[in-house]
JSON list of C-alpha atoms in Angstrom, two decimals:
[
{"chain": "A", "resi": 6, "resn": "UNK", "atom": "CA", "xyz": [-3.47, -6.28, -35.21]},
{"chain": "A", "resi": 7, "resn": "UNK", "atom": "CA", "xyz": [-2.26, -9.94, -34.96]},
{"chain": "A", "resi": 8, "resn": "UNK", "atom": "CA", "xyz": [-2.64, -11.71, -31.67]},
{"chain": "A", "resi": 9, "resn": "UNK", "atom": "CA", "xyz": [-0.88, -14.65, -30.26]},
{"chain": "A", "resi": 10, "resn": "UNK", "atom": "CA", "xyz": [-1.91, -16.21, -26.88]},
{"chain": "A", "resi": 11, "resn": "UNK", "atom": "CA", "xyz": [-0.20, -18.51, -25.08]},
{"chain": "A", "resi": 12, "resn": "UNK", "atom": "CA", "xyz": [0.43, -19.74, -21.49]},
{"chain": "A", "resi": 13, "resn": "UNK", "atom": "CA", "xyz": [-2.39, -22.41, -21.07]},
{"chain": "A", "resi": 14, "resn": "UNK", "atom": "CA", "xyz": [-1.99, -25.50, -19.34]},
{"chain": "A", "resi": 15, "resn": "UNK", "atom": "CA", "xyz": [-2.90, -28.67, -17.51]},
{"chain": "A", "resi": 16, "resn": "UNK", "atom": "CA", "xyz": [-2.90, -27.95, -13.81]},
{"chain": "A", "resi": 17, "resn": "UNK", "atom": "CA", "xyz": [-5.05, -28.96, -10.83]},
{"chain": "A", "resi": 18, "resn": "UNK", "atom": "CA", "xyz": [-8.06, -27.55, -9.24]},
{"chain": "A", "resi": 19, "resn": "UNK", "atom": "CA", "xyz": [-6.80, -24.80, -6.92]},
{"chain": "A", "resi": 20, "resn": "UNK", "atom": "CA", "xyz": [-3.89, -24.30, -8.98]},
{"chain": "A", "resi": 21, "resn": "UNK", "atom": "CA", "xyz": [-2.81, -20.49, -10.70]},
{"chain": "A", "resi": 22, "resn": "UNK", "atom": "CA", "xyz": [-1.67, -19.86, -14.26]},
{"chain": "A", "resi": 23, "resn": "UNK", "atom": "CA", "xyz": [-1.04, -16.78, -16.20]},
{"chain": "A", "resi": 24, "resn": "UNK", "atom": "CA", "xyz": [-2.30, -16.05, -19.79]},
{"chain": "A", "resi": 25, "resn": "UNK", "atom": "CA", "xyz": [-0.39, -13.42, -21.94]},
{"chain": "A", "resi": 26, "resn": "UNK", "atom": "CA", "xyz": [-1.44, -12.06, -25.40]},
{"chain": "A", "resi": 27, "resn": "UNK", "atom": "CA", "xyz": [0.72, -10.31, -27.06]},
{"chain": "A", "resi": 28, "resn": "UNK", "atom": "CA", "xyz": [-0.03, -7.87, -30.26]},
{"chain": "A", "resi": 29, "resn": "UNK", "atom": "CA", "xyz": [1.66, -6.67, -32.97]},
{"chain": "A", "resi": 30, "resn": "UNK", "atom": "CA", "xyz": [0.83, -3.73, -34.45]},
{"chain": "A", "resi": 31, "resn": "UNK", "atom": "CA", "xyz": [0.90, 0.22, -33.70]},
{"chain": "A", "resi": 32, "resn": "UNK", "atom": "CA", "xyz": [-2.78, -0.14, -32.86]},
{"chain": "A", "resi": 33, "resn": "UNK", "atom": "CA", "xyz": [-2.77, -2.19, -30.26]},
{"chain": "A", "resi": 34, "resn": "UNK", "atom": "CA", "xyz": [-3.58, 0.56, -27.78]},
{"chain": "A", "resi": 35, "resn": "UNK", "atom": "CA", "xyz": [-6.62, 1.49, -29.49]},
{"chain": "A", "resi": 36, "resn": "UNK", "atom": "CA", "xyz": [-8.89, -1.66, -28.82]},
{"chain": "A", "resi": 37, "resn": "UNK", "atom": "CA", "xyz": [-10.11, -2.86, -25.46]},
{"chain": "A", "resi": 38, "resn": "UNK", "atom": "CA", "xyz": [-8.47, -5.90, -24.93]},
{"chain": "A", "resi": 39, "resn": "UNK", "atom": "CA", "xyz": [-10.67, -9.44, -23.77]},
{"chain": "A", "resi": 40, "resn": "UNK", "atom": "CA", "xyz": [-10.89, -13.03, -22.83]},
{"chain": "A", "resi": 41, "resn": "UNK", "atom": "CA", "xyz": [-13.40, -14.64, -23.74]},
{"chain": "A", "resi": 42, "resn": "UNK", "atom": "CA", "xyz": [-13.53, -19.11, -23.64]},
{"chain": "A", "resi": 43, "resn": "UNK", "atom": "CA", "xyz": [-14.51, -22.13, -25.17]},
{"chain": "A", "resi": 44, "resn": "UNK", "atom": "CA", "xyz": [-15.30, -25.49, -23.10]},
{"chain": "A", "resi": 45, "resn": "UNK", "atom": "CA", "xyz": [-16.51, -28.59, -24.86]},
{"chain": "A", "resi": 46, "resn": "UNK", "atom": "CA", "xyz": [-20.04, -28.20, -26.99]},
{"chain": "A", "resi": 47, "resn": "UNK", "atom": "CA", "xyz": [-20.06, -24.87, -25.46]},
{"chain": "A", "resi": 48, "resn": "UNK", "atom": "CA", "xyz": [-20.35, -21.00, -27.03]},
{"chain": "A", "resi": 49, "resn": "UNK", "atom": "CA", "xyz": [-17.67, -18.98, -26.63]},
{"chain": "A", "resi": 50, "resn": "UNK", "atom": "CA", "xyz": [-18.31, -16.73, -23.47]},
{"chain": "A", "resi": 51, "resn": "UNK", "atom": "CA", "xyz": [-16.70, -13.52, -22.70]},
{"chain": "A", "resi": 52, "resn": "UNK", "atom": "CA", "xyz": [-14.32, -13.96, -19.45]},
{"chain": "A", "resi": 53, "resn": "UNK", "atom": "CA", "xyz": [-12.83, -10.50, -18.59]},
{"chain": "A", "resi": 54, "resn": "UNK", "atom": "CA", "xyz": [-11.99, -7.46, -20.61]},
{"chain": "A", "resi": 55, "resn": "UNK", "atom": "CA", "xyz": [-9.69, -3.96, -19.84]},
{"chain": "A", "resi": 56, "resn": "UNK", "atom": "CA", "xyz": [-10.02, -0.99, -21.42]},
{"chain": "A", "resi": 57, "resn": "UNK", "atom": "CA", "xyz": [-7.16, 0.46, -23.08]},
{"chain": "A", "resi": 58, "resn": "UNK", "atom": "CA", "xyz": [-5.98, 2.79, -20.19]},
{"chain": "A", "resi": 59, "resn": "UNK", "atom": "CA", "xyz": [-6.58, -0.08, -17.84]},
{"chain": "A", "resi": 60, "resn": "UNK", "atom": "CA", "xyz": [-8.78, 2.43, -16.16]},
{"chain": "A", "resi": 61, "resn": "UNK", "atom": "CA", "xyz": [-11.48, -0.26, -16.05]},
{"chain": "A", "resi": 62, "resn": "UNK", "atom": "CA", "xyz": [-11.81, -3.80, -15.93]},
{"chain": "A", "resi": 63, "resn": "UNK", "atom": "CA", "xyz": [-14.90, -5.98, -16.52]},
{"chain": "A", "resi": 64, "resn": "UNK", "atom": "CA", "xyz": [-15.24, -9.66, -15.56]},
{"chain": "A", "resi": 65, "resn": "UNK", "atom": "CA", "xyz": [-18.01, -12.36, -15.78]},
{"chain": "A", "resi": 66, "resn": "UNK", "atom": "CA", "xyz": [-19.66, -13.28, -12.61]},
{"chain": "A", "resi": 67, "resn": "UNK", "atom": "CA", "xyz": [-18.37, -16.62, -12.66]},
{"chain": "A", "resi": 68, "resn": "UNK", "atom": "CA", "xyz": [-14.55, -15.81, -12.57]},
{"chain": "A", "resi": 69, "resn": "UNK", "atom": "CA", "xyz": [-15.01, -12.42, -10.16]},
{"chain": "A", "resi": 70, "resn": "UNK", "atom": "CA", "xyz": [-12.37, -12.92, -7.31]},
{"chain": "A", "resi": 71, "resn": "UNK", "atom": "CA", "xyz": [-10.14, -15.44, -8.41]},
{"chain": "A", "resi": 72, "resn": "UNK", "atom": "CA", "xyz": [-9.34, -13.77, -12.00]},
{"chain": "A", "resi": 73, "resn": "UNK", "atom": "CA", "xyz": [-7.40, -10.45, -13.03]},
{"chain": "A", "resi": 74, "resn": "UNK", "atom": "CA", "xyz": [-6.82, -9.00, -16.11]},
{"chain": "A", "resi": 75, "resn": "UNK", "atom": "CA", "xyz": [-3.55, -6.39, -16.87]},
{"chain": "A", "resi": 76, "resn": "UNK", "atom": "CA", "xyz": [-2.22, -4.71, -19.72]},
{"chain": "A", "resi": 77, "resn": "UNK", "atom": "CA", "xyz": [1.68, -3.26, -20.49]},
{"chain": "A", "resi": 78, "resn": "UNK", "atom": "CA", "xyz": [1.30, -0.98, -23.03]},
{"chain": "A", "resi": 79, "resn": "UNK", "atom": "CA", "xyz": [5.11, -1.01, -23.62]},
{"chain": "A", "resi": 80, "resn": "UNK", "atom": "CA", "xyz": [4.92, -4.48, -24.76]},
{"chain": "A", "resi": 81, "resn": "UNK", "atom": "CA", "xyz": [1.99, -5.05, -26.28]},
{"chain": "A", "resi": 82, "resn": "UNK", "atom": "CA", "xyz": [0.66, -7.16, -23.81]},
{"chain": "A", "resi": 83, "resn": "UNK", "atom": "CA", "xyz": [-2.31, -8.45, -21.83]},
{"chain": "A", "resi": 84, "resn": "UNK", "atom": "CA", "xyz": [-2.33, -10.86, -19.13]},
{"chain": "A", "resi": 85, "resn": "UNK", "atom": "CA", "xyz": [-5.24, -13.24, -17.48]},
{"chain": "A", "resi": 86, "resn": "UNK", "atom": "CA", "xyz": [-4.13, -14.06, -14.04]},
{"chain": "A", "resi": 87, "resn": "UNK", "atom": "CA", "xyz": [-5.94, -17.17, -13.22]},
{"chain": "A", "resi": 88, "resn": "UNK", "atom": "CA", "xyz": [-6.18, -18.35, -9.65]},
{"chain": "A", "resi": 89, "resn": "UNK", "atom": "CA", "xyz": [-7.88, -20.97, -7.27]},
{"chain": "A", "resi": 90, "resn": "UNK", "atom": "CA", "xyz": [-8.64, -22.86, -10.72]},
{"chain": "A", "resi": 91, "resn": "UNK", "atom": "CA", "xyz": [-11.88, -25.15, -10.81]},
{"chain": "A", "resi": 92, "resn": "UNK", "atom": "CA", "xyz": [-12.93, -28.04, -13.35]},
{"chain": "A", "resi": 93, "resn": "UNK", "atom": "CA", "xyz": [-15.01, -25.55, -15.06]},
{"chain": "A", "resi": 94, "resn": "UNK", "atom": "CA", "xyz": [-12.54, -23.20, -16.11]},
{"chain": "A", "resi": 95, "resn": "UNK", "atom": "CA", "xyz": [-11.42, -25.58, -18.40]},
{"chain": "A", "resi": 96, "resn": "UNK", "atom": "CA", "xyz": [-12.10, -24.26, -22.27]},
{"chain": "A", "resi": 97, "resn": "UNK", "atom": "CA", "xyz": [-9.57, -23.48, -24.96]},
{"chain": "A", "resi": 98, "resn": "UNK", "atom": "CA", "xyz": [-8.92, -19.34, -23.91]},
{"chain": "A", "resi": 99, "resn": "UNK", "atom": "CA", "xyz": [-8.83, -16.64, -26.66]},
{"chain": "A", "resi": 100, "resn": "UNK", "atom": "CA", "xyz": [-7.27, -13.17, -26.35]},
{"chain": "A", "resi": 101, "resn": "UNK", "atom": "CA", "xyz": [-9.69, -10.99, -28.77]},
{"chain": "A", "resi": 102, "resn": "UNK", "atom": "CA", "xyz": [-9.02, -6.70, -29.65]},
{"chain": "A", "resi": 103, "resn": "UNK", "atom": "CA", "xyz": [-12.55, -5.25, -29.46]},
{"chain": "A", "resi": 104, "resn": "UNK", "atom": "CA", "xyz": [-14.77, -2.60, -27.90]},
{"chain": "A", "resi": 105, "resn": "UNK", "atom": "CA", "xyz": [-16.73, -2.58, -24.60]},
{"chain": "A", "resi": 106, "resn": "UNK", "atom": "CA", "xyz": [-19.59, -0.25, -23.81]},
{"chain": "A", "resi": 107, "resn": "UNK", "atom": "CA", "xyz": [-22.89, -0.45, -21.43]},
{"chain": "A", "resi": 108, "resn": "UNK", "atom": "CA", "xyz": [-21.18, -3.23, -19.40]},
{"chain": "A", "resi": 109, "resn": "UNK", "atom": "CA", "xyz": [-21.07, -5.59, -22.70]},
{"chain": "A", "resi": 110, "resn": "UNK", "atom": "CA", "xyz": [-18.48, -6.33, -24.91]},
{"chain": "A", "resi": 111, "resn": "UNK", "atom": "CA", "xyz": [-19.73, -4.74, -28.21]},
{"chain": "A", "resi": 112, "resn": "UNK", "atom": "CA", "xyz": [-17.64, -6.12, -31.23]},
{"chain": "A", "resi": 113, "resn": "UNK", "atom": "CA", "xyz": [-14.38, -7.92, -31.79]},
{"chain": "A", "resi": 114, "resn": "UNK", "atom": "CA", "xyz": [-12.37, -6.68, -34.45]},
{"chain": "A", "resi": 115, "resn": "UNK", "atom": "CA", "xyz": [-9.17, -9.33, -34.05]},
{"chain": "A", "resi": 116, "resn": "UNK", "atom": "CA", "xyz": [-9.21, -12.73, -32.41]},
{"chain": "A", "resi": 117, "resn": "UNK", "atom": "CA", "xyz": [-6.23, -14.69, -31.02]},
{"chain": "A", "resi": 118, "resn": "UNK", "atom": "CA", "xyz": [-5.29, -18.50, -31.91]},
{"chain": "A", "resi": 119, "resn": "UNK", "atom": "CA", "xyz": [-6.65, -19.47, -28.43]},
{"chain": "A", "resi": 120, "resn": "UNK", "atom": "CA", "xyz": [-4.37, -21.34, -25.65]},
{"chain": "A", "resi": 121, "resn": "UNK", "atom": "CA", "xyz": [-6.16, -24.60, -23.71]},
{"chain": "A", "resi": 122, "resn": "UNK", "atom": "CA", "xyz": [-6.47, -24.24, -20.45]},
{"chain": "A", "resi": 123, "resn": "UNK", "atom": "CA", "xyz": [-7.18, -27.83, -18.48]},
{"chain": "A", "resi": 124, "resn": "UNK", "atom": "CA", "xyz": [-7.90, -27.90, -14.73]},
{"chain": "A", "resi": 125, "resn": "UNK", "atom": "CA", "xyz": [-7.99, -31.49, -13.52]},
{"chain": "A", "resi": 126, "resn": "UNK", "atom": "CA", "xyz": [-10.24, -32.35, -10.41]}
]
């Protein structure tokens, strides 16, 4: 599975933007699909993941309420909506196919190239 991110930006605090991943590969629905970020001299940290039914969805407590996470099956796709966008949100984003059990992401098996993601103040 290959994934490519894009959609990041430099908007404004307050401001929306959209993420999309897309993956190639027949295997695609196999994996639960994340978001995980990067800021500055900071660890990556795992943002929001669905499983691959989109049955379930699973977000850090910093980003619960303003972000959603969707995924079209058809196309090989997973989205980030990102709303009501604050200074620390800023981080390069990456898309990653993995596995998510006992409300933890377990394992990534692919990573994306990452997309930056800038909200000014």
């Amino acid at each position: 599975v290959q994934l490519q991110a894009s959609g990041g930006g430099l908007v404004q605090a307050g401001d929306s933007l959209r993420l999309s991943c897309e993956a190639s590969g027949r295997t695609f629905r196999s994996y639960t699909m994340g978001w995980f970020r990067q800021a500055p001299g900071k660890e990556r940290e795992f943002v929001a993941a669905i499983t691959w039914s989109a049955g379930s969805s699973y977000f850090t407590d910093s980003v619960k309420g303003r972000l959603t996470i969707s995924r079209d099956n058809a196309k090989n796709t997973v989205y980030l909506q990102m709303n009501s966008l604050k200074p620390e949100d800023t981080a390069v984003y990456y898309c990653a196919a993995g596995y998510y059990s006992g409300s933890s992401w377990r394992g990534t098996s692919f990573w994306g190239q990452g997309t930056q993601v800038t909200v000014s103040s």
